[in-house]
Short mmCIF file of C-alpha atoms in Angstrom, two decimals:
data_model
loop_
_atom_site.label_atom_id
_atom_site.label_comp_id
_atom_site.label_asym_id
_atom_site.label_seq_id
_atom_site.Cartn_x
_atom_site.Cartn_y
_atom_site.Cartn_z
CA UNK A 18 0.00 0.00 0.00
CA UNK A 19 2.72 2.45 0.84
CA UNK A 20 4.12 1.64 -2.48
CA UNK A 21 0.96 2.73 -4.08
CA UNK A 22 0.98 6.00 -2.18
CA UNK A 23 4.63 6.48 -2.77
CA UNK A 24 4.11 6.01 -6.44
CA UNK A 25 1.41 8.73 -6.66
CA UNK A 26 1.00 11.29 -3.75
CA UNK A 27 -1.84 13.42 -5.22
CA UNK A 28 -4.68 11.44 -3.60
CA UNK A 29 -3.11 11.78 -0.17
CA UNK A 30 -2.67 15.49 -0.56
CA UNK A 31 -6.29 15.86 -1.43
CA UNK A 32 -7.39 13.97 1.66
CA UNK A 33 -5.24 16.08 3.92
CA UNK A 34 -6.59 19.24 2.39
CA UNK A 35 -10.14 18.02 2.91
CA UNK A 36 -9.46 17.24 6.57
CA UNK A 37 -8.00 20.72 7.10
CA UNK A 38 -11.07 22.34 5.55
CA UNK A 39 -13.38 20.33 7.78
CA UNK A 40 -11.43 21.35 10.87
CA UNK A 41 -11.57 25.04 9.93
CA UNK A 42 -15.26 24.83 9.23
CA UNK A 43 -15.82 23.23 12.62
CA UNK A 44 -13.91 25.96 14.44
CA UNK A 45 -15.83 28.70 12.61
CA UNK A 46 -19.14 27.04 13.45
CA UNK A 47 -18.24 26.88 17.12
CA UNK A 48 -17.26 30.56 17.17
CA UNK A 49 -20.43 31.68 15.40
CA UNK A 50 -22.67 29.62 17.60
CA UNK A 51 -21.34 31.25 20.79
CA UNK A 52 -22.50 34.86 19.69
CA UNK A 53 -20.97 38.19 20.76
CA UNK A 54 -20.47 38.77 24.50
CA UNK A 55 -23.21 40.82 26.25
CA UNK A 56 -22.30 44.35 27.18
CA UNK A 57 -22.15 44.90 30.90
CA UNK A 58 -20.85 47.51 33.21
CA UNK A 59 -17.54 49.01 32.30
CA UNK A 60 -14.69 46.59 32.81
CA UNK A 61 -16.88 43.46 33.03
CA UNK A 62 -18.87 41.16 30.81
CA UNK A 63 -21.99 39.26 31.57
CA UNK A 64 -23.60 36.47 29.65
CA UNK A 65 -26.66 37.12 27.54
CA UNK A 66 -29.92 35.76 28.93
CA UNK A 67 -31.24 32.63 27.32
CA UNK A 68 -34.23 32.58 25.01
CA UNK A 69 -36.36 31.03 27.72
CA UNK A 70 -35.72 33.99 30.06
CA UNK A 71 -36.21 36.89 27.61
CA UNK A 72 -38.63 36.37 24.72
CA UNK A 73 -37.56 38.00 21.51
CA UNK A 74 -39.72 40.99 20.36
CA UNK A 75 -40.93 41.63 16.85
CA UNK A 76 -39.95 44.95 15.21
CA UNK A 77 -43.60 46.25 15.59
CA UNK A 78 -43.64 45.33 19.28
CA UNK A 79 -40.25 46.94 19.82
CA UNK A 80 -41.41 50.18 18.19
CA UNK A 81 -44.60 50.18 20.25
CA UNK A 82 -42.70 49.59 23.47
CA UNK A 83 -40.28 52.41 22.64
CA UNK A 84 -43.10 54.84 21.87
CA UNK A 85 -44.87 53.88 25.09
CA UNK A 86 -41.75 54.46 27.15
CA UNK A 87 -40.84 57.78 25.55
CA UNK A 88 -44.33 59.35 25.13
CA UNK A 89 -45.41 61.48 28.10
CA UNK A 90 -48.37 60.29 30.12
CA UNK A 91 -51.60 62.16 29.28
CA UNK A 92 -52.34 64.99 31.73
CA UNK A 93 -55.19 64.37 34.18
CA UNK A 94 -58.42 65.99 32.90
CA UNK A 95 -59.58 68.69 35.29
CA UNK A 96 -63.25 69.78 34.95
CA UNK A 97 -63.59 73.45 34.06
CA UNK A 98 -66.20 75.78 35.53
CA UNK A 99 -67.49 78.47 33.16
CA UNK A 100 -66.60 81.93 34.37
CA UNK A 101 -68.94 84.76 33.31
CA UNK A 102 -67.26 87.27 31.13
CA UNK A 103 -66.72 90.63 32.70
CA UNK A 104 -68.45 93.47 30.86
CA UNK A 105 -66.03 95.33 28.74
CA UNK A 106 -65.73 99.09 28.70
CA UNK A 107 -68.35 101.04 26.78
CA UNK A 108 -66.85 102.42 23.59
CA UNK A 109 -66.20 106.12 24.02
CA UNK A 110 -68.21 106.99 20.91
CA UNK A 111 -71.32 105.13 22.13
CA UNK A 112 -73.79 107.44 23.96
CA UNK A 113 -74.93 106.30 27.43
CA UNK A 114 -78.37 104.76 27.78
CA UNK A 115 -81.08 107.27 28.54
CA UNK A 116 -84.34 106.84 30.44
CA UNK A 117 -87.40 108.12 28.59
CA UNK A 118 -88.78 111.22 30.26
CA UNK A 119 -92.51 111.90 29.99
CA UNK A 120 -93.27 115.12 28.12
CA UNK A 121 -93.85 118.18 30.26
CA UNK A 122 -97.37 119.59 30.26
CA UNK A 123 -98.03 122.35 27.80
CA UNK A 124 -97.32 125.80 29.20
CA UNK A 125 -100.32 127.55 30.70
CA UNK A 126 -101.91 130.49 28.99
CA UNK A 127 -100.28 133.52 30.63
CA UNK A 128 -102.54 135.95 32.42
CA UNK A 129 -102.31 139.66 31.61
CA UNK A 130 -99.68 141.49 33.65
CA UNK A 131 -102.32 144.04 34.69
CA UNK A 132 -104.02 141.32 36.80
CA UNK A 133 -100.92 140.64 38.93
CA UNK A 134 -101.42 141.60 42.57
CA UNK A 135 -105.24 141.43 42.31
CA UNK A 136 -107.88 138.98 43.43
CA UNK A 137 -110.32 139.64 40.60
CA UNK A 138 -113.94 140.34 41.66
CA UNK A 139 -115.43 141.57 38.34
CA UNK A 140 -114.47 140.83 34.75
CA UNK A 141 -112.93 144.10 33.58
CA UNK A 142 -114.45 145.53 30.39
CA UNK A 143 -116.56 142.40 29.83
CA UNK A 144 -119.81 144.18 28.95
CA UNK A 145 -123.28 142.76 29.81
CA UNK A 146 -122.20 139.17 30.55
CA UNK A 147 -122.11 137.05 33.69
CA UNK A 148 -119.62 134.33 34.62
CA UNK A 149 -121.12 131.40 36.53
CA UNK A 150 -118.52 129.66 38.71
CA UNK A 151 -118.84 126.51 40.83
CA UNK A 152 -116.51 125.44 43.65
CA UNK A 153 -115.97 121.71 44.24
CA UNK A 154 -114.30 120.74 47.49
CA UNK A 155 -116.89 118.65 49.33
CA UNK A 156 -119.02 116.04 47.63
CA UNK A 157 -120.42 115.96 44.10
CA UNK A 158 -124.11 115.67 44.95
CA UNK A 159 -125.24 118.55 42.71
CA UNK A 160 -122.83 118.01 39.79
CA UNK A 161 -125.07 115.93 37.51
CA UNK A 162 -127.96 118.40 37.87
CA UNK A 163 -125.71 121.41 37.27
CA UNK A 164 -124.15 119.91 34.13
CA UNK A 165 -127.55 118.94 32.77
CA UNK A 166 -128.95 122.45 33.32
CA UNK A 167 -125.93 124.14 31.74
CA UNK A 168 -126.06 121.81 28.74
CA UNK A 169 -129.77 122.39 28.25
CA UNK A 170 -129.37 126.18 28.47
CA UNK A 171 -126.28 126.27 26.26
CA UNK A 172 -124.16 127.97 28.97
CA UNK A 173 -120.54 127.30 29.87
CA UNK A 174 -119.25 127.81 33.39
CA UNK A 175 -115.97 127.60 35.31
CA UNK A 176 -115.37 124.90 37.95
CA UNK A 177 -112.76 125.49 40.68
CA UNK A 178 -111.67 122.05 41.91
CA UNK A 179 -109.61 121.06 44.92
CA UNK A 180 -106.99 118.45 44.20
CA UNK A 181 -108.56 116.05 46.69
CA UNK A 182 -111.94 116.40 44.95
CA UNK A 183 -110.40 115.79 41.52
CA UNK A 184 -108.60 112.69 42.78
CA UNK A 185 -111.80 111.32 44.30
CA UNK A 186 -114.02 112.22 41.33
CA UNK A 187 -112.13 111.57 38.09
CA UNK A 188 -115.39 110.82 36.27
CA UNK A 189 -116.78 114.12 37.50
CA UNK A 190 -113.72 115.91 36.11
CA UNK A 191 -114.17 114.09 32.80
CA UNK A 192 -117.83 115.15 32.67
CA UNK A 193 -116.92 118.77 33.29
CA UNK A 194 -114.31 118.75 30.54
CA UNK A 195 -116.62 116.88 28.16
CA UNK A 196 -119.24 119.61 28.68
CA UNK A 197 -116.78 122.23 27.42
CA UNK A 198 -116.42 123.97 30.77
CA UNK A 199 -113.34 125.72 32.16
CA UNK A 200 -111.44 124.31 35.15
CA UNK A 201 -109.59 126.27 37.86
CA UNK A 202 -107.40 125.46 40.88
CA UNK A 203 -108.94 125.63 44.38
CA UNK A 204 -105.91 124.30 46.34
CA UNK A 205 -105.22 120.73 47.33
CA UNK A 206 -106.93 120.45 50.72
CA UNK A 207 -108.84 123.78 51.08
CA UNK A 208 -106.92 125.41 53.96
CA UNK A 209 -106.91 129.12 54.85
CA UNK A 210 -103.92 130.57 52.96
CA UNK A 211 -102.96 133.52 55.14
CA UNK A 212 -101.67 131.15 57.81
CA UNK A 213 -99.49 129.20 55.37
CA UNK A 214 -95.84 129.76 54.53
CA UNK A 215 -94.90 130.44 50.93
CA UNK A 216 -93.56 126.88 50.68
CA UNK A 217 -96.83 125.44 51.98
CA UNK A 218 -98.76 127.59 49.50
CA UNK A 219 -96.64 126.14 46.71
CA UNK A 220 -97.41 122.60 47.89
CA UNK A 221 -101.14 123.32 47.99
CA UNK A 222 -101.31 124.96 44.58
CA UNK A 223 -98.97 122.64 42.71
CA UNK A 224 -100.35 119.55 44.42
CA UNK A 225 -103.83 120.44 43.20
CA UNK A 226 -102.48 121.19 39.74
CA UNK A 227 -100.96 117.72 39.49
CA UNK A 228 -104.10 116.00 40.81
CA UNK A 229 -106.31 117.87 38.37
CA UNK A 230 -103.98 117.08 35.48
CA UNK A 231 -104.00 113.42 36.49
CA UNK A 232 -107.81 113.50 36.28
CA UNK A 233 -107.62 114.89 32.74
CA UNK A 234 -107.97 118.67 33.09
CA UNK A 235 -105.70 121.72 33.25
CA UNK A 236 -106.41 124.31 35.93
CA UNK A 237 -103.88 126.92 34.86
CA UNK A 238 -103.87 129.90 35.19
CA UNK A 239 -107.09 130.36 37.25
CA UNK A 240 -107.03 130.08 41.05
CA UNK A 241 -109.53 130.68 43.83
CA UNK A 242 -108.55 131.11 47.49
CA UNK A 243 -110.31 128.74 49.91
CA UNK A 244 -112.83 130.72 52.01
CA UNK A 245 -111.77 133.77 49.98
CA UNK A 246 -108.99 134.27 52.54
CA UNK A 247 -106.06 136.22 51.08
CA UNK A 248 -103.70 139.15 51.49
CA UNK A 249 -100.98 140.84 49.43
CA UNK A 250 -98.39 138.17 50.30
CA UNK A 251 -100.57 135.19 49.38
CA UNK A 252 -101.70 136.85 46.15
CA UNK A 253 -98.06 137.43 45.18
CA UNK A 254 -97.21 133.81 46.06
CA UNK A 255 -99.98 132.51 43.82
CA UNK A 256 -98.92 134.85 41.00
CA UNK A 257 -95.37 133.49 41.24
CA UNK A 258 -96.76 130.02 40.58
CA UNK A 259 -98.37 131.19 37.34
CA UNK A 260 -101.92 131.76 38.61
CA UNK A 261 -104.25 134.72 38.75
CA UNK A 262 -106.66 134.66 41.73
CA UNK A 263 -110.35 135.02 40.91
CA UNK A 264 -112.76 135.93 43.69
CA UNK A 265 -116.48 136.66 43.07
CA UNK A 266 -118.91 139.52 42.80
CA UNK A 267 -121.69 137.70 44.65
CA UNK A 268 -121.88 134.56 46.81
CA UNK A 269 -125.31 132.95 46.50
CA UNK A 270 -124.96 131.41 50.00
CA UNK A 271 -126.60 128.28 48.64
CA UNK A 272 -123.93 126.28 50.50
CA UNK A 273 -125.65 127.20 53.79
CA UNK A 274 -128.62 124.98 52.93
CA UNK A 275 -132.12 125.16 54.30
CA UNK A 276 -130.70 124.54 57.75
CA UNK A 277 -128.92 127.89 57.38
CA UNK A 278 -132.11 129.75 56.44
CA UNK A 279 -131.52 129.79 52.68
CA UNK A 280 -133.82 128.59 49.87
CA UNK A 281 -133.50 128.30 46.09
CA UNK A 282 -135.43 131.55 45.69
CA UNK A 283 -132.95 133.36 47.93
CA UNK A 284 -130.10 132.11 45.75
CA UNK A 285 -131.67 133.52 42.56
CA UNK A 286 -132.61 136.80 44.23
CA UNK A 287 -129.04 137.40 45.44
CA UNK A 288 -127.63 136.90 41.92
CA UNK A 289 -130.11 139.33 40.34
CA UNK A 290 -129.65 141.90 43.11
CA UNK A 291 -125.94 142.16 42.19
CA UNK A 292 -126.33 141.95 38.43
CA UNK A 293 -123.73 144.06 36.61
CA UNK A 294 -121.43 143.79 33.58
CA UNK A 295 -118.74 141.21 34.26
CA UNK A 296 -120.47 139.82 37.37
CA UNK A 297 -118.81 136.70 38.80
CA UNK A 298 -121.27 134.39 40.59
CA UNK A 299 -120.06 131.94 43.25
CA UNK A 300 -122.03 128.69 43.56
CA UNK A 301 -121.15 125.22 44.90
CA UNK A 302 -121.28 121.70 43.51
CA UNK A 303 -121.73 119.78 46.76
CA UNK A 304 -124.59 119.47 49.19
CA UNK A 305 -124.90 121.01 52.64
CA UNK A 306 -123.29 118.53 55.06
CA UNK A 307 -126.10 118.92 57.63
CA UNK A 308 -129.30 118.83 55.59
CA UNK A 309 -128.07 117.41 52.26
CA UNK A 310 -129.67 120.18 50.17
CA UNK A 311 -128.18 121.34 46.85
CA UNK A 312 -129.71 124.79 46.62
CA UNK A 313 -127.33 126.15 43.96
CA UNK A 314 -128.12 123.24 41.64
CA UNK A 315 -131.83 123.65 42.36
CA UNK A 316 -131.83 127.42 41.64
CA UNK A 317 -129.54 127.35 38.60
CA UNK A 318 -132.18 127.24 35.86
CA UNK A 319 -134.09 130.15 37.43
CA UNK A 320 -130.84 132.12 37.72
CA UNK A 321 -130.01 131.62 34.03
CA UNK A 322 -133.50 132.52 32.86
CA UNK A 323 -133.72 135.70 34.94
CA UNK A 324 -130.27 136.89 33.85
CA UNK A 325 -131.26 136.48 30.20
CA UNK A 326 -134.50 138.25 30.81
CA UNK A 327 -132.43 141.18 32.11
CA UNK A 328 -130.61 141.35 28.80
CA UNK A 329 -127.37 139.67 29.86
CA UNK A 330 -125.47 136.80 28.38
CA UNK A 331 -122.89 134.39 29.82
CA UNK A 332 -119.14 133.88 29.58
CA UNK A 333 -116.50 131.68 31.07
CA UNK A 334 -113.50 133.11 32.92
CA UNK A 335 -111.39 132.79 29.79
CA UNK A 336 -112.65 136.34 29.26
CA UNK A 337 -109.93 137.38 31.74
CA UNK A 338 -107.16 136.07 29.53
CA UNK A 339 -108.00 138.06 26.41
#
């Protein structure tokens, strides 16, 4: 056998070369199967964990785990309470809100300057006419009869109302105005004026004016003193409030009633006894508080007829303002 090999060495060389290649392949396989050493703390090495201890992660799982570790945790949701907005400043070019103001009453018809300082007792320069006037400060017992008589006779009168009467009798005020009659101011509560201060006079006059206006009439500029009580100071005070005082030429005394010794005939006789151009007649709307009579209302038709028979006509106190 050695002779065979000695004669031709090429087969032996091939075998040796094959053995060497197998040995190298074995060494390389061992090295590759061991893997790279795990990185540990500086200066040391530690073995990698086995597959049974640390399961391998897929690329999608690894990316998800990385995102979960690096993403910040969502902030805790805190409920919010709505806060009302504070009003902002009003623009400087925007005008402030305004409150509607009711219109002021129309100015009163001014009275002639020549009447200032006087409590008028006769219509100056009126000619053969009579002014019938009626004071209302008590009740309204005679009002319906008076208005009916005036309407039937075609005569207009002037009614001086207290503020308290106007407030208590708004329908009466409406009836007077509807009949075309003139309205005047007779104070609020019918006190004697000479004992009042100027301030108290203003309260009485202007209080009545407001009450009468509230009932639907305008008393300006005619005023009558309660009880006819006046002096220079009180006349001036009333003038300063825009009113001219109007007294009377004759008082019928019908307000005294039958209990005071008066009758309807007496009322008519007193008017005719004082008949003169511009006569101002004082009568009353209410009844006597003791006997309930309404003598002025009862005598009114006779008064009108007798005045006409004497050749006189009738006028309202607007005659003063001409």
